[in-house]
Coordinates of C-alpha atoms and ligand atoms in Angstrom, one line a residue:
M1 CA 121.1 -180.6 -6.4
S2 CA 119.6 -182.6 -3.6
D3 CA 119.8 -186.4 -3.4
G4 CA 116.2 -186.7 -4.6
Q5 CA 116.8 -184.4 -7.6
T6 CA 120.0 -186.2 -8.5
Y7 CA 118.3 -189.6 -8.4
V8 CA 115.4 -188.3 -10.6
A9 CA 117.8 -186.7 -13.1
D10 CA 120.0 -189.9 -13.4
F11 CA 116.9 -192.1 -13.6
L12 CA 115.4 -190.0 -16.4
T13 CA 118.7 -189.9 -18.4
N14 CA 118.9 -193.7 -18.3
F15 CA 115.2 -194.1 -19.0
R16 CA 115.3 -191.8 -22.1
R17 CA 118.3 -193.8 -23.4
K18 CA 116.5 -197.1 -22.9
H19 CA 113.3 -195.9 -24.6
E20 CA 114.4 -193.5 -27.2
A21 CA 112.0 -194.9 -29.8
E22 CA 109.0 -194.5 -27.4
P23 CA 108.2 -190.8 -27.2
E24 CA 104.7 -191.1 -25.6
F25 CA 106.0 -193.5 -22.9
I26 CA 108.9 -191.1 -22.1
Q27 CA 106.4 -188.2 -21.9
S28 CA 104.2 -189.9 -19.4
V29 CA 107.1 -191.1 -17.2
E30 CA 108.7 -187.6 -17.2
E31 CA 105.3 -186.1 -16.3
L32 CA 105.1 -188.2 -13.2
V33 CA 108.7 -188.3 -12.1
N34 CA 109.2 -184.5 -12.5
S35 CA 106.8 -184.1 -9.5
L36 CA 108.7 -186.5 -7.2
G37 CA 111.9 -184.7 -6.4
Q38 CA 111.0 -183.6 -2.9
L39 CA 109.3 -186.8 -2.0
L40 CA 112.3 -188.8 -3.1
D41 CA 114.5 -186.5 -1.2
A42 CA 112.6 -187.1 2.0
R43 CA 112.3 -190.8 1.4
P44 CA 115.7 -192.5 0.8
D45 CA 114.0 -195.9 1.4
L46 CA 112.1 -195.4 -1.9
R47 CA 115.4 -194.7 -3.7
S48 CA 117.3 -197.6 -2.3
A49 CA 114.4 -200.0 -3.0
G50 CA 114.6 -199.1 -6.7
V51 CA 111.0 -198.1 -6.8
L52 CA 111.3 -195.9 -10.0
E53 CA 113.3 -198.5 -11.9
R54 CA 110.8 -201.2 -11.0
I55 CA 107.5 -199.3 -11.6
T56 CA 108.5 -198.1 -15.0
E57 CA 109.1 -201.6 -16.3
P58 CA 105.8 -203.5 -17.1
E59 CA 105.5 -206.8 -15.1
R60 CA 104.6 -208.5 -18.4
S61 CA 103.8 -207.4 -22.0
I62 CA 102.1 -209.7 -24.5
Q63 CA 102.1 -209.2 -28.2
F64 CA 100.2 -211.4 -30.6
R65 CA 98.9 -211.9 -34.2
V66 CA 95.3 -211.3 -34.9
T67 CA 94.1 -212.8 -38.1
W68 CA 90.5 -212.2 -39.3
V69 CA 88.5 -212.5 -42.6
A70 CA 86.7 -209.5 -44.1
D71 CA 83.2 -209.8 -45.6
D72 CA 84.7 -210.0 -49.1
G73 CA 86.8 -213.0 -48.1
S74 CA 90.1 -211.2 -47.9
V75 CA 92.5 -212.1 -45.1
H76 CA 93.8 -209.4 -42.7
V77 CA 96.5 -209.4 -40.0
N78 CA 96.7 -207.0 -37.1
R79 CA 98.8 -206.7 -34.0
G80 CA 97.3 -207.2 -30.6
Y81 CA 98.8 -206.2 -27.3
R82 CA 98.3 -206.3 -23.5
V83 CA 100.7 -204.5 -21.2
Q84 CA 100.3 -205.8 -17.7
F85 CA 102.0 -203.0 -16.0
S86 CA 101.6 -203.3 -12.2
S87 CA 99.6 -205.6 -10.0
V88 CA 100.7 -204.0 -6.7
L89 CA 97.3 -202.6 -5.8
G90 CA 95.1 -205.3 -7.5
P91 CA 94.6 -207.2 -10.7
Y92 CA 95.7 -205.5 -13.9
K93 CA 93.0 -203.1 -14.9
G94 CA 92.6 -200.8 -17.9
G95 CA 91.1 -200.4 -21.3
L96 CA 91.6 -201.8 -24.8
R97 CA 92.1 -199.3 -27.6
F98 CA 91.4 -200.2 -31.3
H99 CA 93.0 -197.5 -33.5
P100 CA 95.5 -197.6 -36.4
S101 CA 98.0 -195.5 -34.3
V102 CA 98.3 -198.1 -31.5
N103 CA 101.8 -199.3 -30.8
L104 CA 103.8 -200.3 -27.7
S105 CA 104.9 -196.8 -26.9
I106 CA 101.3 -195.6 -26.7
L107 CA 100.1 -198.6 -24.7
Q108 CA 103.0 -198.3 -22.3
F109 CA 102.1 -194.6 -21.7
L110 CA 98.5 -195.5 -21.2
G111 CA 99.3 -198.5 -18.9
F112 CA 101.8 -196.4 -16.9
E113 CA 99.2 -193.6 -16.3
Q114 CA 96.6 -196.2 -15.4
I115 CA 98.7 -197.4 -12.4
F116 CA 98.5 -194.0 -10.7
K117 CA 95.0 -193.1 -11.8
N118 CA 93.7 -196.4 -10.4
S119 CA 95.7 -195.7 -7.2
L120 CA 93.9 -192.4 -6.8
T121 CA 90.5 -194.0 -7.0
G122 CA 91.3 -195.7 -3.6
L123 CA 90.1 -199.0 -5.0
W124 CA 92.1 -202.3 -5.3
L125 CA 93.1 -202.0 -8.9
G126 CA 96.4 -202.6 -10.6
G127 CA 97.3 -201.0 -13.9
G128 CA 97.3 -202.3 -17.5
K129 CA 96.3 -201.4 -21.1
G130 CA 95.9 -203.2 -24.4
G131 CA 94.6 -203.0 -27.8
S132 CA 95.3 -203.3 -31.5
D133 CA 96.2 -201.3 -34.6
F134 CA 92.9 -202.5 -36.1
D135 CA 90.8 -199.6 -37.5
P136 CA 87.1 -200.2 -36.6
K137 CA 86.0 -197.3 -39.0
D138 CA 84.0 -198.5 -42.0
K139 CA 83.9 -202.1 -40.9
S140 CA 80.7 -204.0 -40.9
D141 CA 79.2 -205.4 -37.6
A142 CA 80.2 -208.9 -38.7
E143 CA 83.8 -207.8 -39.4
I144 CA 84.0 -206.2 -35.9
M145 CA 82.6 -209.3 -34.3
R146 CA 85.1 -211.6 -36.1
F147 CA 88.0 -209.3 -35.2
C148 CA 86.9 -209.2 -31.5
Q149 CA 86.6 -213.0 -31.4
A150 CA 90.1 -213.5 -33.0
F151 CA 91.6 -210.8 -30.6
I152 CA 90.1 -212.3 -27.4
T153 CA 91.0 -215.9 -28.4
E154 CA 94.7 -214.9 -28.2
L155 CA 94.3 -212.7 -25.0
A156 CA 92.0 -215.2 -23.1
N157 CA 94.9 -217.2 -21.6
Y158 CA 96.2 -214.1 -19.9
I159 CA 93.1 -212.4 -18.4
G160 CA 90.5 -213.3 -15.8
P161 CA 88.4 -211.7 -13.0
D162 CA 91.2 -211.9 -10.5
T163 CA 94.1 -211.5 -13.0
D164 CA 93.4 -208.8 -15.6
I165 CA 90.1 -207.2 -16.4
P166 CA 90.1 -205.2 -19.7
A167 CA 87.5 -202.5 -20.6
G168 CA 86.9 -200.0 -23.4
D169 CA 88.9 -197.1 -24.7
I170 CA 89.1 -195.4 -28.1
G171 CA 87.4 -197.6 -30.7
V172 CA 86.1 -200.1 -28.0
G173 CA 82.6 -199.4 -26.7
S174 CA 79.6 -201.5 -25.7
R175 CA 79.3 -203.3 -29.0
E176 CA 83.0 -204.4 -28.9
I177 CA 82.8 -205.3 -25.2
G178 CA 79.8 -207.5 -26.0
Y179 CA 81.6 -209.4 -28.7
L180 CA 84.7 -209.8 -26.6
F181 CA 82.8 -210.9 -23.5
G182 CA 80.6 -213.4 -25.4
W183 CA 83.6 -215.2 -27.0
Y184 CA 85.7 -215.1 -23.8
K185 CA 82.8 -216.7 -21.9
K186 CA 82.5 -219.4 -24.5
L187 CA 86.3 -220.1 -24.3
A188 CA 86.4 -220.0 -20.4
N189 CA 83.1 -221.9 -20.1
E190 CA 82.4 -219.5 -17.1
F191 CA 80.3 -216.4 -16.7
H192 CA 82.2 -213.9 -14.6
G193 CA 83.5 -210.4 -14.5
S194 CA 86.4 -210.8 -16.9
L195 CA 85.7 -207.5 -18.7
T196 CA 84.0 -204.3 -17.6
G197 CA 81.6 -202.1 -19.6
K198 CA 79.2 -205.0 -20.1
G199 CA 75.5 -204.3 -20.8
T200 CA 73.5 -203.8 -17.6
D201 CA 71.3 -206.8 -18.5
W202 CA 74.3 -209.1 -18.6
G203 CA 76.6 -208.2 -15.8
G204 CA 77.4 -204.5 -16.4
S205 CA 77.2 -201.7 -13.9
N206 CA 74.7 -198.9 -14.1
L207 CA 76.4 -195.7 -15.1
R208 CA 79.6 -197.3 -16.6
P209 CA 79.0 -195.7 -20.1
E210 CA 78.5 -192.3 -18.5
A211 CA 81.1 -192.6 -15.8
T212 CA 84.2 -191.0 -17.4
G213 CA 82.4 -187.9 -18.7
Y214 CA 80.2 -187.5 -15.5
G215 CA 83.3 -188.0 -13.3
L216 CA 85.2 -185.4 -15.3
L217 CA 82.4 -182.8 -14.5
Y218 CA 82.2 -183.9 -10.9
F219 CA 85.9 -183.2 -10.7
V220 CA 85.5 -179.8 -12.4
D221 CA 82.6 -179.0 -10.1
A222 CA 84.8 -179.8 -7.1
M223 CA 87.6 -177.5 -8.4
L224 CA 85.1 -174.7 -8.8
R225 CA 83.5 -175.2 -5.4
H226 CA 86.9 -175.2 -3.8
R227 CA 87.2 -171.6 -5.1
G228 CA 83.6 -170.7 -4.2
D229 CA 82.5 -170.8 -7.8
S230 CA 80.1 -173.0 -9.8
M231 CA 79.5 -174.4 -13.3
T232 CA 76.3 -172.3 -13.8
G233 CA 76.5 -170.1 -16.9
K234 CA 80.1 -171.1 -17.8
S235 CA 80.9 -171.6 -21.5
V236 CA 82.5 -175.0 -22.3
V237 CA 84.6 -176.1 -25.3
I238 CA 84.8 -179.9 -25.7
S239 CA 86.9 -181.9 -28.2
G240 CA 85.9 -185.4 -29.3
S241 CA 82.4 -186.7 -29.8
G242 CA 82.9 -190.3 -28.5
N243 CA 82.1 -191.9 -25.2
V244 CA 83.9 -189.4 -22.9
A245 CA 82.9 -186.3 -24.8
Q246 CA 79.2 -187.2 -25.0
Y247 CA 78.7 -187.7 -21.3
A248 CA 80.9 -184.8 -20.4
A249 CA 78.7 -182.6 -22.5
Q250 CA 75.5 -184.1 -20.9
K251 CA 76.7 -183.5 -17.4
A252 CA 78.0 -180.0 -18.2
I253 CA 74.5 -179.1 -19.6
E254 CA 72.9 -180.6 -16.4
F255 CA 75.2 -178.3 -14.3
G256 CA 73.8 -175.3 -16.2
A257 CA 76.8 -174.6 -18.4
K258 CA 76.7 -173.8 -22.1
V259 CA 78.5 -176.3 -24.4
L260 CA 79.8 -174.7 -27.5
T261 CA 81.7 -177.3 -29.5
M262 CA 82.3 -181.0 -30.2
S263 CA 84.7 -182.5 -32.7
D264 CA 86.1 -185.6 -34.3
S265 CA 89.4 -186.4 -36.2
N266 CA 88.1 -184.5 -39.2
G267 CA 87.1 -181.2 -37.6
Y268 CA 84.8 -179.4 -35.1
I269 CA 81.4 -177.9 -35.0
I270 CA 80.5 -174.7 -33.0
D271 CA 77.0 -173.9 -32.0
N272 CA 76.9 -170.4 -30.4
A273 CA 73.4 -171.0 -29.2
G274 CA 74.7 -173.8 -27.1
I275 CA 74.4 -177.6 -27.6
D276 CA 71.3 -178.5 -25.5
T277 CA 70.0 -181.9 -24.4
A278 CA 67.9 -182.3 -27.6
K279 CA 70.9 -181.4 -29.8
L280 CA 73.2 -183.7 -27.9
A281 CA 70.7 -186.6 -28.5
T282 CA 71.1 -185.9 -32.2
I283 CA 74.9 -186.1 -31.8
L284 CA 74.5 -189.5 -30.0
R285 CA 72.3 -190.7 -32.9
I286 CA 74.8 -189.5 -35.5
K287 CA 77.8 -191.0 -33.8
N288 CA 76.5 -194.1 -32.0
N289 CA 73.7 -195.4 -34.2
D290 CA 74.8 -194.2 -37.6
R291 CA 78.6 -194.2 -36.9
G292 CA 78.6 -190.9 -38.8
R293 CA 80.8 -187.8 -38.6
I294 CA 80.4 -184.7 -36.5
K295 CA 79.9 -182.4 -39.5
Q296 CA 76.5 -184.1 -40.0
Y297 CA 75.3 -181.9 -37.1
L298 CA 74.9 -179.1 -39.7
D299 CA 72.3 -181.3 -41.5
F300 CA 70.1 -180.8 -38.4
Y301 CA 71.2 -177.4 -37.1
P302 CA 72.3 -175.3 -40.2
D303 CA 73.0 -172.2 -38.0
A304 CA 76.0 -174.0 -36.5
E305 CA 79.4 -173.9 -38.2
Y306 CA 81.9 -176.6 -39.1
Y307 CA 85.7 -176.2 -39.4
E308 CA 87.3 -179.0 -41.3
G309 CA 90.8 -180.0 -40.2
S310 CA 90.9 -177.8 -37.1
R311 CA 90.7 -178.3 -33.3
P312 CA 88.3 -176.1 -31.2
W313 CA 91.0 -174.4 -29.0
K314 CA 90.8 -170.9 -30.5
V315 CA 87.1 -170.7 -29.5
A316 CA 86.8 -168.5 -26.4
A317 CA 85.5 -170.3 -23.3
D318 CA 85.6 -170.4 -19.5
I319 CA 86.4 -174.1 -19.5
Y320 CA 88.2 -176.4 -21.9
L321 CA 87.7 -180.1 -21.8
P322 CA 89.9 -182.1 -24.2
C323 CA 88.1 -185.5 -24.6
A324 CA 89.6 -187.0 -27.8
T325 CA 93.2 -188.2 -27.7
Q326 CA 96.8 -187.6 -26.6
N327 CA 98.7 -184.4 -27.5
E328 CA 95.7 -182.7 -29.0
I329 CA 96.6 -179.4 -27.1
E330 CA 100.0 -178.2 -28.3
I331 CA 101.8 -175.1 -27.3
A332 CA 100.2 -172.8 -29.9
D333 CA 96.7 -174.1 -28.8
A334 CA 97.6 -173.3 -25.2
Q335 CA 98.7 -169.8 -26.1
A336 CA 95.4 -169.3 -28.0
M337 CA 93.5 -170.4 -24.8
V338 CA 95.6 -168.2 -22.6
A339 CA 94.6 -165.2 -24.7
N340 CA 91.0 -166.0 -24.0
K341 CA 91.6 -165.9 -20.2
P342 CA 89.7 -169.1 -19.3
L343 CA 89.3 -170.4 -15.7
L344 CA 90.3 -174.0 -16.2
V345 CA 91.4 -176.9 -18.4
A346 CA 90.5 -180.4 -17.3
E347 CA 91.6 -183.5 -19.2
G348 CA 89.0 -186.0 -20.2
A349 CA 91.3 -187.8 -22.6
N350 CA 94.6 -189.4 -21.5
M351 CA 97.5 -187.0 -21.8
P352 CA 95.8 -184.6 -24.3
T353 CA 98.0 -181.7 -23.3
T354 CA 101.7 -181.6 -24.2
P355 CA 104.2 -180.8 -21.4
E356 CA 105.0 -177.3 -23.0
A357 CA 101.2 -176.6 -23.1
V358 CA 100.7 -177.6 -19.5
T359 CA 103.5 -175.3 -18.4
A360 CA 102.1 -172.4 -20.4
L361 CA 98.6 -172.8 -19.0
Q362 CA 99.8 -173.1 -15.4
A363 CA 102.2 -170.1 -15.8
A364 CA 99.2 -168.1 -16.9
G365 CA 97.3 -169.0 -13.7
I366 CA 94.8 -171.3 -15.4
L367 CA 93.7 -174.2 -13.2
F368 CA 94.8 -177.5 -14.8
A369 CA 93.4 -180.9 -14.0
P370 CA 95.5 -183.8 -15.2
A371 CA 93.9 -186.9 -16.7
K372 CA 94.9 -189.3 -14.0
A373 CA 92.8 -187.4 -11.6
S374 CA 90.0 -185.9 -13.7
N375 CA 89.2 -188.9 -15.9
A376 CA 89.4 -191.5 -13.2
G377 CA 85.6 -191.9 -13.0
G378 CA 85.5 -194.4 -15.8
V379 CA 87.9 -196.9 -14.2
A380 CA 86.4 -196.2 -10.8
V381 CA 83.0 -197.4 -11.9
S382 CA 84.7 -200.3 -13.6
G383 CA 86.0 -201.1 -10.2
L384 CA 82.5 -200.9 -8.8
E385 CA 81.3 -203.2 -11.7
M386 CA 83.9 -205.8 -10.5
A387 CA 82.7 -205.5 -6.9
Q388 CA 79.1 -206.1 -8.0
N389 CA 80.1 -209.0 -10.2
S390 CA 82.0 -210.6 -7.3
M391 CA 78.9 -210.2 -5.1
R392 CA 76.5 -211.4 -7.8
T393 CA 74.4 -208.3 -7.4
A394 CA 73.5 -205.0 -9.1
W395 CA 73.5 -201.6 -7.5
T396 CA 71.0 -198.9 -8.5
L397 CA 72.0 -196.0 -10.6
E398 CA 71.7 -193.7 -7.6
V399 CA 74.0 -195.9 -5.5
V400 CA 76.7 -196.0 -8.2
D401 CA 76.3 -192.2 -8.9
D402 CA 76.8 -191.4 -5.2
R403 CA 79.9 -193.6 -5.1
L404 CA 81.3 -191.9 -8.2
K405 CA 80.7 -188.5 -6.8
E406 CA 82.4 -189.5 -3.5
I407 CA 85.4 -191.0 -5.3
M408 CA 85.9 -187.9 -7.5
Q409 CA 85.6 -185.6 -4.5
N410 CA 88.2 -187.8 -2.7
I411 CA 90.6 -187.6 -5.6
H412 CA 90.1 -183.8 -5.7
D413 CA 90.9 -183.6 -2.0
K414 CA 94.0 -185.8 -2.3
C415 CA 95.2 -183.4 -5.1
A416 CA 94.5 -180.5 -2.8
K417 CA 96.3 -182.1 0.1
H418 CA 99.5 -182.9 -1.9
G419 CA 99.4 -180.0 -4.4
A420 CA 98.9 -177.0 -2.1
S421 CA 101.8 -174.7 -1.7
N422 CA 102.3 -175.6 2.0
S423 CA 102.2 -179.4 1.4
K424 CA 105.0 -181.6 2.5
Y425 CA 106.3 -183.0 -0.8
S426 CA 105.2 -180.4 -3.4
S427 CA 107.4 -177.7 -4.9
N428 CA 104.3 -175.5 -5.6
T429 CA 104.9 -172.0 -4.5
G430 CA 101.8 -170.4 -6.0
S431 CA 98.5 -169.6 -4.2
D432 CA 96.4 -172.1 -6.3
I433 CA 96.5 -175.9 -6.0
D434 CA 98.9 -177.5 -8.4
Y435 CA 96.7 -180.5 -9.4
V436 CA 99.5 -182.0 -11.5
S437 CA 101.9 -182.5 -8.6
G438 CA 99.1 -183.2 -6.2
A439 CA 97.8 -186.1 -8.3
N440 CA 101.3 -187.4 -9.1
I441 CA 102.5 -187.4 -5.5
S442 CA 99.3 -188.9 -4.0
G443 CA 98.9 -191.6 -6.7
F444 CA 102.6 -192.5 -6.5
L445 CA 102.9 -192.7 -2.7
R446 CA 100.2 -195.4 -2.4
V447 CA 101.8 -197.5 -5.1
A448 CA 105.3 -197.0 -3.7
D449 CA 104.4 -197.8 -0.1
A450 CA 102.6 -201.0 -1.2
M451 CA 105.7 -202.0 -3.2
L452 CA 107.9 -201.6 -0.1
S453 CA 105.4 -203.7 1.9
Q454 CA 105.3 -206.5 -0.7
G455 CA 109.1 -207.0 -1.0
I456 CA 111.6 -206.8 -3.8
F457 CA 110.6 -208.4 -7.1
Ligands
NDP1 P1 85.8 -193.0 -28.5 O1 86.4 -194.0 -29.5 O2 84.4 -193.2 -28.0 O3 85.9 -191.5 -29.1 C1 87.1 -191.0 -29.4 C2 86.8 -189.6 -30.0 O4 88.1 -188.9 -30.1 C3 86.2 -189.6 -31.3 O5 85.4 -188.4 -31.5 C4 87.4 -189.6 -32.2 O6 87.1 -189.1 -33.5 C5 88.3 -188.7 -31.5 N1 89.7 -189.0 -31.8 C6 90.3 -190.2 -31.6 N2 91.5 -190.2 -32.1 C7 91.8 -189.0 -32.6 C8 92.9 -188.4 -33.2 N3 94.0 -189.0 -33.3 N4 92.7 -187.1 -33.5 C9 91.6 -186.4 -33.3 N5 90.5 -187.0 -32.8 C10 90.6 -188.2 -32.4 O7 86.8 -193.0 -27.3 P2 86.6 -192.5 -25.8 O8 85.7 -191.4 -25.8 O9 86.4 -193.7 -25.0 O10 88.1 -192.0 -25.4 C11 88.5 -190.6 -25.6 C12 89.7 -190.4 -24.7 O11 89.3 -190.6 -23.4 C13 90.9 -191.3 -25.0 O12 92.1 -190.5 -24.7 C14 90.8 -192.3 -23.9 O13 92.0 -193.0 -23.6 C15 90.2 -191.5 -22.7 N6 89.5 -192.2 -21.7 C16 88.5 -193.1 -22.0 C17 87.8 -193.7 -21.0 C18 86.6 -194.6 -21.2 O14 86.1 -195.1 -20.2 N7 86.2 -194.8 -22.4 C19 88.2 -193.5 -19.5 C20 89.3 -192.6 -19.4 C21 89.9 -192.0 -20.4 P3 87.0 -190.1 -34.8 O15 85.7 -190.7 -34.6 O16 87.1 -189.2 -36.0 O17 88.1 -191.1 -34.7
2IT2 O1 91.8 -194.8 -19.6 C1 90.9 -195.4 -18.8 O2 90.9 -195.1 -17.6 C2 90.0 -196.3 -19.4 N1 90.0 -196.4 -20.7 C3 89.0 -197.0 -18.6 C4 89.7 -198.3 -18.0 C5 88.7 -199.2 -17.3 O3 89.2 -200.3 -17.0 O4 87.6 -198.9 -17.1

């Protein structure tokens, strides 16, 4: 083994031992580090500066009690967290997730991914993630508000517009950001960009709600154009029906593709006639206004079908866009996809594809876009929201959309540069771009070089 490969192998052995109870965190670190053997071979300065050891340890992790009172007077206690992972490229930046599954392993994986995603955007953004095991489902608006106020009361001391700027993620959308921002502003007695995803009337950026889904499709479009192809007429399978899935579907329809499915944690719907703009508006009403379930789609479109307890991956399509949650494409799902000979899989969710499934897809010659590249549009527009807040100005929708397109194209081109078979640090020997190693090498290099410049700490 080369020096770089030995360093990576030893590092991973120690890392796994140290984090044996944190499977998601191990998975995300392995995914990155496995791309870095040749780079670390060529760059002994990165090895001797302990870059991997330092970047895999959060600069600070905060855990706190969140106590809130339900409408019936009962008292509830949840855990709140913020993992402030890396400030090497800017203030900590990343979303908040409210979901019963939330724990430190999941937040460390998300915070770790966020460092390199934010690096790829080219903006000045560090990496972080936070959240709570609070379940927003079936809670009243008043309960959500009281929970958000209790949560941000604890977090307020650790965040700020030049320190740490949270945003949304699963279970945290514009309603929650409103309650979090309102109470934070009251505590700080200052109106500033301490959170992103705010309403456009009170400090938010145009296009932030749409940005992750739109950015995903801009990335897919760039991948297809790179091969002389386009979205027109392609069939698309989407999982999830939340923020990312909704706007991914909208942009796919705009590009002239046919969207076949959407899902939630209970099951998926398939509409073989295609989910068009009017049908998508119905989904937004069901999910966002009524906070309902995806199966209610059949109340409006009885020709569609609903499959309880299943994911949509057996449905044949040209393009698969997982937009729900981590590890939602397992090896059997990938094998079902391969049998349908699709063109590409692009991750809208964070780490939705297990490592075995990624290997199976790539081995079958299916183009694969990893989350840290393809879903970076959301945090990129969050970065643009921060810039607008600092300037006390608001850019038009067109200006933000142009910046988003440019950023996604740049990320594509960085992946192409570092993931092509003839590139300096990639082990890719195939004829297609390896977007996984391209994104990992490019995202990591910027962070690692900045760490060297800033000294050892
Ligand atoms: P939302 O809460 O708006 O929607 C989440 C969707 O995924 C819902 O349809 C939900 O179904 C489904 N889902 C959540 N957990 C599970 C699960 N364990 N199994 C099956 N389905 C599940 O979240 P977002 O759309 O914001 O986030 C989706 C993904 O995109 C996440 O991985 C997130 O980290 C990632 N992401 C989000 C960004 C953003 O800007 N919001 C930016 C970049 C990535 P149900 O309603 O039944 O729970
Ligand atoms: O995973 C992500 O990139 C997000 N949830 C968005 C983070 C942000 O700060 O906008």
